[in-house]
Coordinates of C-alpha atoms and ligand atoms in Angstrom, one line a residue:
M1244 CA 4.6 30.6 -41.1
S1245 CA 8.3 31.3 -41.9
A1246 CA 9.2 31.5 -45.6
P1247 CA 9.9 28.1 -47.2
T1248 CA 13.1 27.5 -49.1
L1249 CA 14.0 24.9 -51.7
D1250 CA 15.5 22.5 -49.1
R1251 CA 13.6 23.5 -46.0
P1252 CA 9.8 23.3 -45.7
A1253 CA 8.0 26.1 -43.8
A1254 CA 8.2 25.6 -40.1
P1255 CA 4.9 26.1 -38.3
D1256 CA 4.9 29.1 -36.0
E1257 CA 4.4 28.9 -32.3
A1258 CA 0.7 29.8 -32.4
A1259 CA 0.1 26.9 -34.8
L1260 CA 2.1 24.5 -32.6
Q1261 CA 0.2 25.6 -29.5
A1262 CA -3.1 25.1 -31.3
H1263 CA -2.1 21.6 -32.3
F1264 CA -1.0 20.8 -28.8
D1265 CA -4.3 22.2 -27.4
A1266 CA -6.3 20.1 -29.9
T1267 CA -4.4 17.0 -28.9
I1268 CA -5.2 17.6 -25.2
A1269 CA -8.8 18.5 -25.9
A1270 CA -9.2 15.3 -28.0
D1271 CA -7.7 13.3 -25.1
K1272 CA -4.9 12.0 -27.4
R1273 CA -1.3 11.4 -26.3
V1274 CA 1.5 13.8 -26.5
E1275 CA 4.7 12.0 -27.6
P1276 CA 8.4 13.0 -27.1
R1277 CA 8.9 14.4 -30.6
D1278 CA 5.8 16.5 -30.5
W1279 CA 6.0 20.2 -29.7
M1280 CA 4.8 21.0 -26.2
P1281 CA 4.7 24.2 -24.1
E1282 CA 7.7 24.7 -21.8
G1283 CA 5.4 24.6 -18.7
Y1284 CA 4.1 21.2 -19.7
R1285 CA 7.6 19.8 -20.2
K1286 CA 8.8 21.2 -16.9
G1287 CA 5.7 20.1 -15.0
L1288 CA 6.1 16.6 -16.3
I1289 CA 9.8 16.5 -15.5
R1290 CA 9.0 17.7 -11.9
Q1291 CA 6.3 15.0 -11.3
I1292 CA 8.0 12.2 -13.1
A1293 CA 11.4 12.9 -11.4
Q1294 CA 9.7 13.0 -8.0
H1295 CA 7.9 9.8 -8.8
A1296 CA 11.2 8.1 -9.9
H1297 CA 13.0 9.3 -6.8
S1298 CA 10.2 7.9 -4.6
E1299 CA 10.5 4.5 -6.2
I1300 CA 14.3 4.4 -5.6
I1301 CA 14.2 5.9 -2.1
G1302 CA 11.2 3.6 -1.4
M1303 CA 13.5 0.6 -1.7
Q1304 CA 15.2 1.5 1.6
P1305 CA 12.5 1.1 4.3
E1306 CA 11.7 -2.4 3.1
G1307 CA 15.2 -3.2 2.0
D1308 CA 16.2 -2.9 5.7
W1309 CA 14.3 -6.1 6.3
L1310 CA 15.8 -8.3 3.6
L1311 CA 18.4 -9.8 5.9
A1312 CA 15.9 -10.3 8.7
A1313 CA 13.0 -11.8 6.8
P1314 CA 11.4 -14.6 8.9
S1315 CA 11.6 -17.3 6.2
L1316 CA 13.1 -18.0 2.9
R1317 CA 9.7 -17.6 1.2
R1318 CA 9.3 -14.1 2.8
K1319 CA 12.8 -13.2 1.8
A1320 CA 12.2 -14.2 -1.9
I1321 CA 9.0 -12.3 -2.0
L1322 CA 10.5 -9.2 -0.4
L1323 CA 13.5 -9.3 -2.7
A1324 CA 11.3 -9.5 -5.8
K1325 CA 9.2 -6.5 -4.5
V1326 CA 12.2 -4.3 -3.7
Q1327 CA 13.7 -5.2 -7.1
D1328 CA 10.5 -4.2 -8.8
E1329 CA 10.7 -0.8 -7.2
A1330 CA 14.2 -0.3 -8.7
G1331 CA 12.6 -1.2 -12.1
H1332 CA 9.9 1.3 -11.6
G1333 CA 12.5 4.0 -10.9
M1334 CA 14.3 3.1 -14.1
Y1335 CA 11.2 3.3 -16.3
L1336 CA 10.4 6.6 -14.8
Y1337 CA 13.9 8.1 -15.2
S1338 CA 13.8 6.9 -18.8
A1339 CA 10.4 8.7 -19.3
A1340 CA 12.0 11.9 -17.9
E1341 CA 14.9 11.5 -20.3
T1342 CA 12.4 11.6 -23.2
L1343 CA 11.7 15.1 -22.1
G1344 CA 15.3 16.1 -22.2
A1345 CA 16.2 15.6 -18.5
D1346 CA 19.6 14.1 -17.6
R1347 CA 19.4 11.2 -15.3
A1348 CA 22.6 12.0 -13.4
D1349 CA 21.4 15.6 -12.9
L1350 CA 18.1 14.4 -11.5
T1351 CA 20.0 12.1 -9.0
D1352 CA 22.2 15.1 -8.0
K1353 CA 19.1 17.2 -7.4
L1354 CA 17.6 14.5 -5.2
I1355 CA 20.8 14.2 -3.1
E1356 CA 21.2 17.9 -2.8
G1357 CA 17.6 18.3 -1.5
R1358 CA 16.5 20.2 -4.5
H1359 CA 14.0 17.6 -5.6
K1360 CA 11.2 16.0 -3.5
Y1361 CA 10.2 12.4 -3.1
S1362 CA 7.2 10.9 -1.4
S1363 CA 6.8 11.8 2.2
I1364 CA 5.9 8.2 3.1
F1365 CA 9.4 6.9 2.8
N1366 CA 10.7 9.2 5.6
Y1367 CA 9.2 6.9 8.3
P1368 CA 11.2 4.0 9.8
T1369 CA 10.2 0.3 9.5
L1370 CA 10.3 -0.9 13.1
T1371 CA 9.0 -4.5 12.8
Y1372 CA 8.3 -7.0 10.1
A1373 CA 4.6 -6.1 10.2
D1374 CA 5.7 -2.8 8.7
V1375 CA 6.6 -4.7 5.5
G1376 CA 3.0 -6.1 5.3
V1377 CA 1.5 -2.7 6.1
I1378 CA 3.6 -1.0 3.4
G1379 CA 2.4 -3.5 0.9
W1380 CA -1.2 -3.1 1.9
L1381 CA -1.5 0.6 2.6
V1382 CA 1.4 2.2 0.8
D1383 CA 1.2 0.2 -2.4
G1384 CA -2.6 0.4 -2.1
A1385 CA -2.3 4.2 -2.1
A1386 CA 0.1 4.0 -5.0
I1387 CA -2.4 2.0 -7.0
C1388 CA -5.2 4.4 -6.3
N1389 CA -3.0 7.3 -7.3
Q1390 CA -1.3 5.7 -10.3
V1391 CA -4.1 3.8 -12.1
P1392 CA -5.5 7.1 -13.4
L1393 CA -1.9 8.0 -14.5
C1394 CA -2.1 5.2 -17.0
R1395 CA -4.3 7.7 -18.9
S1396 CA -1.9 10.6 -18.5
S1397 CA -1.6 12.8 -21.5
Y1398 CA 2.1 12.1 -21.9
G1399 CA 2.6 8.8 -23.7
P1400 CA 5.9 7.5 -22.2
Y1401 CA 4.6 8.3 -18.6
A1402 CA 1.2 6.7 -19.2
R1403 CA 2.8 3.5 -20.8
A1404 CA 5.3 3.2 -17.9
M1405 CA 2.4 3.3 -15.4
I1406 CA 0.7 0.3 -16.9
R1407 CA 3.4 -2.1 -16.0
V1408 CA 4.1 -0.3 -12.7
C1409 CA 0.4 -0.7 -11.7
K1410 CA 0.4 -4.4 -12.5
E1411 CA 3.4 -4.9 -10.3
E1412 CA 1.9 -2.7 -7.5
S1413 CA -1.1 -5.0 -7.5
F1414 CA 1.2 -8.0 -6.7
H1415 CA 2.9 -5.9 -4.0
Q1416 CA -0.4 -5.0 -2.4
R1417 CA -1.6 -8.6 -2.3
Q1418 CA 1.7 -9.9 -0.8
G1419 CA 1.4 -7.3 1.9
Y1420 CA -2.2 -8.1 2.7
E1421 CA -1.5 -11.9 2.7
L1422 CA 1.4 -11.3 5.1
L1423 CA -0.8 -9.4 7.4
M1424 CA -3.6 -12.0 7.2
T1425 CA -1.0 -14.7 8.2
M1426 CA 0.1 -12.6 11.2
M1427 CA -3.5 -11.9 12.2
R1428 CA -4.1 -15.7 12.3
G1429 CA -1.0 -16.1 14.5
T1430 CA -0.3 -15.1 18.2
D1431 CA -1.6 -12.2 20.2
E1432 CA 1.8 -10.7 20.0
Q1433 CA 1.7 -10.9 16.2
R1434 CA -1.7 -9.3 16.0
A1435 CA -0.5 -6.5 18.3
M1436 CA 2.5 -5.9 15.9
V1437 CA 0.1 -5.6 13.0
Q1438 CA -2.1 -3.1 14.8
D1439 CA 0.9 -1.1 15.9
A1440 CA 2.1 -0.9 12.3
V1441 CA -1.3 0.2 11.1
D1442 CA -1.4 2.9 13.8
R1443 CA 1.9 4.3 12.6
W1444 CA 1.3 4.1 8.8
W1445 CA -2.3 5.1 8.4
W1446 CA -2.0 8.8 8.6
P1447 CA 1.2 9.1 6.6
S1448 CA -0.5 7.0 3.9
L1449 CA -3.3 9.6 3.6
M1450 CA -0.6 12.2 3.1
M1451 CA 0.8 10.4 0.1
F1452 CA -2.0 12.0 -2.0
G1453 CA -0.6 15.4 -1.5
P1454 CA -1.9 18.6 0.2
P1455 CA -5.7 19.4 0.2
D1456 CA -7.0 20.7 -3.2
D1457 CA -7.3 24.3 -2.0
D1458 CA -3.6 24.2 -1.0
S1459 CA -2.3 22.3 -4.1
P1460 CA -0.4 24.8 -6.4
N1461 CA 0.1 22.3 -9.3
S1462 CA -3.2 20.5 -9.5
A1463 CA -5.3 22.9 -11.6
Q1464 CA -2.8 23.2 -14.4
S1465 CA -1.7 19.6 -14.2
M1466 CA -5.4 18.5 -14.6
A1467 CA -6.1 20.9 -17.4
W1468 CA -3.2 19.4 -19.3
G1469 CA -4.3 15.8 -18.5
I1470 CA -1.2 14.9 -16.6
K1471 CA -3.2 14.3 -13.5
R1472 CA -6.8 13.0 -14.0
H1473 CA -8.2 13.5 -10.5
S1474 CA -7.6 15.9 -7.6
N1475 CA -5.6 15.0 -4.5
D1476 CA -8.7 15.0 -2.2
E1477 CA -10.7 13.0 -4.7
L1478 CA -8.1 10.2 -4.8
R1479 CA -7.6 10.3 -1.0
Q1480 CA -11.4 9.8 -0.5
R1481 CA -11.4 6.9 -2.9
Y1482 CA -8.5 5.3 -1.0
V1483 CA -10.3 5.7 2.4
D1484 CA -13.5 4.2 1.0
M1485 CA -11.4 1.3 -0.4
S1486 CA -9.3 0.7 2.8
V1487 CA -12.0 0.6 5.5
P1488 CA -13.6 -2.7 4.4
Q1489 CA -10.2 -4.2 3.9
A1490 CA -9.3 -3.2 7.5
E1491 CA -12.5 -4.8 8.8
A1492 CA -11.7 -8.0 6.9
L1493 CA -8.3 -8.0 8.4
G1494 CA -9.5 -7.3 11.9
V1495 CA -7.6 -4.1 12.6
T1496 CA -8.8 -0.7 13.7
L1497 CA -7.8 2.3 11.7
P1498 CA -6.5 5.0 14.2
D1499 CA -9.2 7.6 13.5
P1500 CA -12.0 8.1 16.0
E1501 CA -13.8 10.3 13.5
L1502 CA -13.9 7.7 10.8
R1503 CA -17.5 6.8 10.0
L1504 CA -19.7 6.1 7.0
D1505 CA -21.8 9.0 5.8
P1506 CA -25.1 7.4 4.9
S1507 CA -26.1 10.3 2.7
T1508 CA -23.1 9.9 0.4
G1509 CA -22.1 6.3 1.0
R1510 CA -18.5 7.5 1.6
Y1511 CA -16.4 7.6 4.7
R1512 CA -15.8 10.8 6.6
F1513 CA -12.4 11.0 8.3
G1514 CA -10.5 13.2 10.8
Q1515 CA -8.2 16.1 10.3
I1516 CA -4.8 15.2 8.7
D1517 CA -1.8 16.8 10.5
W1518 CA -0.6 19.0 7.6
D1519 CA 2.1 20.5 9.8
E1520 CA 3.7 17.1 10.0
F1521 CA 3.3 16.7 6.2
K1522 CA 5.1 20.1 5.6
R1523 CA 7.9 19.2 8.0
V1524 CA 8.5 15.8 6.3
I1525 CA 8.4 17.2 2.7
S1526 CA 10.8 20.0 3.7
G1527 CA 13.4 17.5 4.8
N1528 CA 12.7 17.2 8.6
G1529 CA 10.9 13.9 8.9
P1530 CA 12.1 11.0 11.1
A1531 CA 14.2 9.4 8.4
N1532 CA 14.9 12.1 5.7
A1533 CA 18.6 12.5 6.6
E1534 CA 19.2 8.7 6.7
R1535 CA 17.5 8.1 3.4
I1536 CA 19.5 10.8 1.5
A1537 CA 22.8 9.8 3.1
R1538 CA 22.3 6.2 2.0
R1539 CA 21.4 7.3 -1.6
R1540 CA 24.5 9.6 -1.7
A1541 CA 26.7 6.7 -0.5
A1542 CA 25.2 4.4 -3.2
R1543 CA 26.0 7.0 -5.9
D1544 CA 29.5 7.6 -4.7
D1545 CA 30.4 4.0 -4.0
N1546 CA 29.2 2.9 -7.4
A1547 CA 30.6 5.7 -9.5
W1548 CA 33.3 3.4 -10.7
V1549 CA 30.7 1.1 -12.4
I1550 CA 29.3 4.0 -14.4
E1551 CA 32.8 5.1 -15.3
A1552 CA 33.7 1.6 -16.4
A1553 CA 30.5 1.2 -18.4
T1554 CA 31.0 4.6 -20.1
A1555 CA 34.6 3.8 -21.0
Y1556 CA 33.5 0.5 -22.4
A1557 CA 30.7 2.1 -24.5
E1558 CA 33.0 4.7 -25.8
K1559 CA 35.6 2.1 -26.8
H1560 CA 33.1 0.1 -28.7
A1561 CA 31.6 3.2 -30.3
S1562 CA 35.0 4.2 -31.7
Ligands
LIG3060 N1 5.3 13.7 -0.7 O1 0.6 20.9 -6.0 P1 0.7 19.5 -5.4 C1 5.3 4.3 -4.4 C2 4.7 18.1 -3.2 S1 6.0 5.7 -5.1 C3 6.3 14.6 -1.0 O2 -0.5 18.9 -5.0 P2 1.1 17.6 -7.5 C4 6.1 3.2 -3.9 C5 4.5 18.3 -4.6 O3 5.4 17.5 -5.4 C6 4.9 7.0 -4.6 N2 5.9 15.7 -1.7 O4 1.6 18.6 -6.3 C7 7.5 3.1 -4.1 C8 4.6 19.8 -4.8 O5 6.0 20.1 -4.7 P3 6.8 21.1 -5.8 C9 5.1 8.2 -5.3 C10 4.6 15.9 -2.0 O6 2.3 17.2 -8.2 C11 8.2 2.1 -3.5 C12 4.0 20.3 -3.5 O7 4.0 19.2 -2.6 N3 4.0 8.5 -6.2 O8 4.1 4.3 -4.3 O9 0.0 18.2 -8.3 C13 7.6 1.2 -2.6 C14 2.6 20.7 -3.7 O10 1.7 19.6 -4.1 C15 3.7 15.0 -1.7 C16 4.0 9.5 -7.1 O11 4.9 10.2 -7.2 C17 4.0 13.9 -0.9 N4 3.2 12.9 -0.5 O12 0.5 16.4 -6.7 C18 6.2 1.3 -2.5 C19 2.8 9.6 -8.0 N5 2.5 15.5 -2.1 O13 7.2 20.2 -6.9 C20 5.5 2.2 -3.1 C21 2.9 10.6 -9.0 C22 2.7 16.6 -2.7 O14 5.8 22.1 -6.2 N6 2.7 12.0 -8.5 N7 4.0 16.9 -2.7 O15 7.9 21.6 -5.0 C23 1.5 12.5 -8.3 O16 0.4 11.9 -8.5 C24 1.5 13.9 -7.8 O17 2.7 14.5 -8.0 C25 1.1 14.1 -6.3 C26 1.2 15.6 -5.8 C27 -0.3 13.6 -6.0 C28 2.0 13.3 -5.4

């Protein structure tokens, strides 16, 4: 402890702070923004939360592409609400990152300069309206599977943001599944569109859970700190087990000849994921990476005047 003075109580030293942090994690309690935390914990959280926020914002693009071409007013209203929800998720998450000392504009710059990652899944194009349904079913389904455990993440603001995000993701998944059910009750051509979309999105959905556990540099520390609650492979398996019966009910085939129930475990075995493709996509060379970033950059540049005006207004009122 450092020496107390008349007007300054003794500050606990680093070892005491670390011990308090360790006890908080061990007791499964929440770490809050004003609490002391190790620098690695803070940095790891900013890394994951920023990537998550960027994914939500970039994730608006593939579905947003269909807003003007939605087949009915009802579908347009549903899609508009969903895309708007994703913007909200991005905002909660950027706010959570700000509680750790990150600067929102700096995070956006890092995304645009290719120094921050975002989910691989949003680097694939949406070719037909069935893709909107499949994104709702498979992509939001994977998001729920991955994010429900994050509601128990050790960092308070992140965990609390996840509660609302997950509720909204459940609506997103249902709207996707309902859209696909409607198409499957339609014409042969519509059923073929759904199957084609499932064929293109199934494998990239499995990649959303990240690299295999033995090739995941962040998992061990992140799980020890209670940021992540389950490993990448554990959640991926849970997702496959959940999706197979849903595919059967829908009447589509998942594009994996090796997919089969293992009677000894009651879980589904599945084929080899193309990890080379995953690496290409997360290093910026997927089918739509350049387009996604170019559009995000244009949005930042075209709307800079709004931020300038709002800042000037806030400064005027503050003075
Ligand atoms: N895509 O050590 P690992 C949504 C990176 S939004 C790109 O296993 P970690 C939605 C990883 O970041 C969905 N990069 O990492 C939105 C790390 O890179 P760095 C987004 C990936 O963090 C709109 C490196 O690979 N969800 O659902 O322990 C519309 C090594 O990986 C990916 C979240 O962000 C990937 N798929 O585990 C609809 C959830 N996977 O930083 C839907 C929160 C890995 O070392 N995030 N990388 O350079 C997480 O749960 C974890 O961060 C991950 C990865 C499971 C994704």
